[in-house]
PDB file of C-alpha atoms in Angstrom:
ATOM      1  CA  UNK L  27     152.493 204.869 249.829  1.00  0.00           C
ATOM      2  CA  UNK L  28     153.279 201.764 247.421  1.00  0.00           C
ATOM      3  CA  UNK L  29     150.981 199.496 246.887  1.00  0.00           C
ATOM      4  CA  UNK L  30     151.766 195.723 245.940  1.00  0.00           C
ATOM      5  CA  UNK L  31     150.963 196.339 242.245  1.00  0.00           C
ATOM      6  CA  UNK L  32     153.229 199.498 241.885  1.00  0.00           C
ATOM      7  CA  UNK L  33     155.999 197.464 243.379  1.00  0.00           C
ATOM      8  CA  UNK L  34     155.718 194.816 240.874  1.00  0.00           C
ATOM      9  CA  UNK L  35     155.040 197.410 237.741  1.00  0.00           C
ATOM     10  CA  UNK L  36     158.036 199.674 238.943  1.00  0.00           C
ATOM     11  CA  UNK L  37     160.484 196.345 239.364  1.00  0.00           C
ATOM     12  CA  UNK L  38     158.731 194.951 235.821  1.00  0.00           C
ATOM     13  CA  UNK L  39     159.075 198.753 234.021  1.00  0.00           C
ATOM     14  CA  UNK L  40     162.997 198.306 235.820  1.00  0.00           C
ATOM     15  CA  UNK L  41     163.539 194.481 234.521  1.00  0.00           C
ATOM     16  CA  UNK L  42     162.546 195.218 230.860  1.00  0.00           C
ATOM     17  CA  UNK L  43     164.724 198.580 230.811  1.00  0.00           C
ATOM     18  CA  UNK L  44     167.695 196.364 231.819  1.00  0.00           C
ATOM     19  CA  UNK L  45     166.735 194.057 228.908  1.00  0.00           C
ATOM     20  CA  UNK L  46     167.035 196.591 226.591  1.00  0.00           C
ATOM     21  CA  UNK L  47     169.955 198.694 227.830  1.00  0.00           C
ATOM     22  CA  UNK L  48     171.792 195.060 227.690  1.00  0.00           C
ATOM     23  CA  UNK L  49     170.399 194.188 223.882  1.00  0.00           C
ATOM     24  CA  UNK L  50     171.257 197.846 223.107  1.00  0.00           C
ATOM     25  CA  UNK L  51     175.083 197.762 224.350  1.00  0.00           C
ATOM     26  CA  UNK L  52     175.801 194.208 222.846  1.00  0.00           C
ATOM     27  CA  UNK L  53     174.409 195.499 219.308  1.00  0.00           C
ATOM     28  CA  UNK L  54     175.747 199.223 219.612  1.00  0.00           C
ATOM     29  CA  UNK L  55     172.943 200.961 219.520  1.00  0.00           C
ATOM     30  CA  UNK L  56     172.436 204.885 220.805  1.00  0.00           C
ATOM     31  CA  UNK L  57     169.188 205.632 221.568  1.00  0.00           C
ATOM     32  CA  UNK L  58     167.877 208.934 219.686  1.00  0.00           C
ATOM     33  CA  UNK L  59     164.810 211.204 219.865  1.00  0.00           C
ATOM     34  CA  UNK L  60     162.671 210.732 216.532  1.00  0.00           C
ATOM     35  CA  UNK L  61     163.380 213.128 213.720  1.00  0.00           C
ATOM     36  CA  UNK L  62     160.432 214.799 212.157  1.00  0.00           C
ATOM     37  CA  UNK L  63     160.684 215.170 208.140  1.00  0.00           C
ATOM     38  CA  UNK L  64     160.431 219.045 207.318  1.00  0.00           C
ATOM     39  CA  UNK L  65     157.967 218.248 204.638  1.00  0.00           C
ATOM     40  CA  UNK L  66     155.411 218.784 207.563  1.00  0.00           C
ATOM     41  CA  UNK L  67     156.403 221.899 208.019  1.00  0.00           C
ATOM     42  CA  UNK L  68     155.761 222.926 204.474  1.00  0.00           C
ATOM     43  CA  UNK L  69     152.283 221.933 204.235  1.00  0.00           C
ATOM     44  CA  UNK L  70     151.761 223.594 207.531  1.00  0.00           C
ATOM     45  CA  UNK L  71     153.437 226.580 206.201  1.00  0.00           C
ATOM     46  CA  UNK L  72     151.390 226.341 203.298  1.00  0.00           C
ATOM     47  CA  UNK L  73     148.041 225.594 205.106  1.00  0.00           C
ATOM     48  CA  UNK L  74     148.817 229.130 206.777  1.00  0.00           C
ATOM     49  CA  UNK L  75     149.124 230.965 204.174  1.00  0.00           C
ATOM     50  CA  UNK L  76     145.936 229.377 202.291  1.00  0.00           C
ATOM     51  CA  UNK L  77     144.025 230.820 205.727  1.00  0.00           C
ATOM     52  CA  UNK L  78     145.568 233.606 205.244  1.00  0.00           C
ATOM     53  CA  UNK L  79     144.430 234.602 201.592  1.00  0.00           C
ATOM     54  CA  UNK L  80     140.955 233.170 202.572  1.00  0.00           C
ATOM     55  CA  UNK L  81     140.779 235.525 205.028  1.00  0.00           C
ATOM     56  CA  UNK L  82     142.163 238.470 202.896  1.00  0.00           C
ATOM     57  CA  UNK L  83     139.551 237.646 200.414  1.00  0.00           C
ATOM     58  CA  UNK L  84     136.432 237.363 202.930  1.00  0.00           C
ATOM     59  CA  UNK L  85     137.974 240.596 204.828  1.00  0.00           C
ATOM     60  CA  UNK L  86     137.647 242.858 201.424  1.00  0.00           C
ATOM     61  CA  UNK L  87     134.150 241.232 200.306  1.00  0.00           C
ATOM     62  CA  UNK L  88     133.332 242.408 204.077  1.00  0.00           C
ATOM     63  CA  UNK L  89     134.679 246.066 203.750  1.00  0.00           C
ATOM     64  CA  UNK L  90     132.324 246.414 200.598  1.00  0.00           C
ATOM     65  CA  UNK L  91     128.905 245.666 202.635  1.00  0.00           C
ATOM     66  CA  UNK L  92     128.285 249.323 202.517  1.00  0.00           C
ATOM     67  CA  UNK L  93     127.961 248.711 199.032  1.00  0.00           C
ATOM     68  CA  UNK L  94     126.116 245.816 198.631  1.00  0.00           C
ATOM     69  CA  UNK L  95     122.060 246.032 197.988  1.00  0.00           C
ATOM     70  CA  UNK L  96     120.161 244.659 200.814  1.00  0.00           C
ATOM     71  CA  UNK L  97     118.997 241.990 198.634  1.00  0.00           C
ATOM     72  CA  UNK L  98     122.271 240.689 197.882  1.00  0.00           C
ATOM     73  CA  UNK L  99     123.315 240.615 202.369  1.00  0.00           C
ATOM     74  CA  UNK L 100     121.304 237.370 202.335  1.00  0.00           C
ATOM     75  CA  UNK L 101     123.254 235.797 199.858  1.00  0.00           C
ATOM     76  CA  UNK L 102     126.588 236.916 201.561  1.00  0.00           C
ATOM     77  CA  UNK L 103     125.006 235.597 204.797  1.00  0.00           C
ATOM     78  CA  UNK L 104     124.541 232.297 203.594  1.00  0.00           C
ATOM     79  CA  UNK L 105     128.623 231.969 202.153  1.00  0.00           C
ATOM     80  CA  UNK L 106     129.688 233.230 205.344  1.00  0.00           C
ATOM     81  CA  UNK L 107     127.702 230.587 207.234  1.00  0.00           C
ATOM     82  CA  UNK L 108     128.591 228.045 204.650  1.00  0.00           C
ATOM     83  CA  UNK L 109     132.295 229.106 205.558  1.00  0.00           C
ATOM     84  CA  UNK L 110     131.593 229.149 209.592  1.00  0.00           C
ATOM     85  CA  UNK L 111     130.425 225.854 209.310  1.00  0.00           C
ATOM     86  CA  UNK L 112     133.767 224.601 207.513  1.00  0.00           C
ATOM     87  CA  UNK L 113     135.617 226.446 209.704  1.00  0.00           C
ATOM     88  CA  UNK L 114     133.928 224.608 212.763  1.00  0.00           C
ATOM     89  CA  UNK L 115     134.423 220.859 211.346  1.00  0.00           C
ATOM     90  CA  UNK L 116     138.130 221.735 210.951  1.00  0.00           C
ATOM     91  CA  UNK L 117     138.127 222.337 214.545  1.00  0.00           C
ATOM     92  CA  UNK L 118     139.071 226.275 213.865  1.00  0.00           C
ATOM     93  CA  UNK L 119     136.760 227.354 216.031  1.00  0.00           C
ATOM     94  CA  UNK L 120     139.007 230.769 216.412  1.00  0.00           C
ATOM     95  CA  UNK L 121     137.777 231.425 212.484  1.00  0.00           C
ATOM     96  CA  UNK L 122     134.490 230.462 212.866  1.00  0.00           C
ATOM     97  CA  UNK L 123     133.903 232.841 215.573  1.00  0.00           C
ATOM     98  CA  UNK L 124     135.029 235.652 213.523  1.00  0.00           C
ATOM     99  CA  UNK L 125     132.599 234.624 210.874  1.00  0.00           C
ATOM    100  CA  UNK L 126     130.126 234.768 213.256  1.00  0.00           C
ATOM    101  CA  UNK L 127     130.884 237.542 214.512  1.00  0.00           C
ATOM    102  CA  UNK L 128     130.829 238.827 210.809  1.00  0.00           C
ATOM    103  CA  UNK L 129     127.305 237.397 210.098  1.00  0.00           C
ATOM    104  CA  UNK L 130     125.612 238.892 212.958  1.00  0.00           C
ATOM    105  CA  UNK L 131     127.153 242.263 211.754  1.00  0.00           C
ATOM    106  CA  UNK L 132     125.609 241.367 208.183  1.00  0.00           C
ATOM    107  CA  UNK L 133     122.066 240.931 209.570  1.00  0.00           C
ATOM    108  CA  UNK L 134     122.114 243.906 211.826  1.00  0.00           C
ATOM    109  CA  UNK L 135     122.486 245.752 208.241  1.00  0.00           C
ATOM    110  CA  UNK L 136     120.167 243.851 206.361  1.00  0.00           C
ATOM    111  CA  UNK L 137     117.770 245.107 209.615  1.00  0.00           C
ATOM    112  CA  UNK L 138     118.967 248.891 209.295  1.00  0.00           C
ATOM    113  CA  UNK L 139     120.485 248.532 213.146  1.00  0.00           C
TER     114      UNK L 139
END
């Protein structure tokens, strides 16, 4: 069902396209979609790979806990956090799981589990 105002905001939406289709003819004007500049694809391309090689280097300080002392796990604990909690105020909340996942697997060594 149409109400009264969706009349008038359909034939005021209809009124102003005409305006513009006219304005657009007279001045020969084509309409066309927006196009994006690539540079945004670079820096996106480039944020990617800075994850990436973040990630690399967290992955092989995390295949050497075997090796670390258990004094040192608290230390590592408190990076990964620090890096969690980065990841989380970018909104990667993908990452940040991971790193939590990775700190609760730090402090079940540091507890011998």
């Amino acid at each position: 069902n149409l109400t009264d105002s969706m009349v008038k905001a359909i034939d005021e939406t209809d009124r102003r396209r005409g305006i513009q289709l006219a304005y657009n003819k007279m001045h020969g004007i084509t309409p066309q979609p927006i196009a994006k500049k690539r540079s945004s694809n670079a820096i996106l391309a480039f944020l990617d790979v800075s994850r990436k090689l973040n990630s690399q280097q967290l992955e092989e300080v995390y295949e050497q806990v075997n090796e670390l002392s258990l004094d040192e796990i608290p230390q590592l604990i408190g990076r990964v956090e620090a890096q969690m909690k980065a990841a989380a105020k970018k909104l990667e909340f993908e990452e940040a799981g991971k790193l939590r996942d990775r700190i609760k697997h730090l402090r079940d060594k540091l507890l011998g589990q």
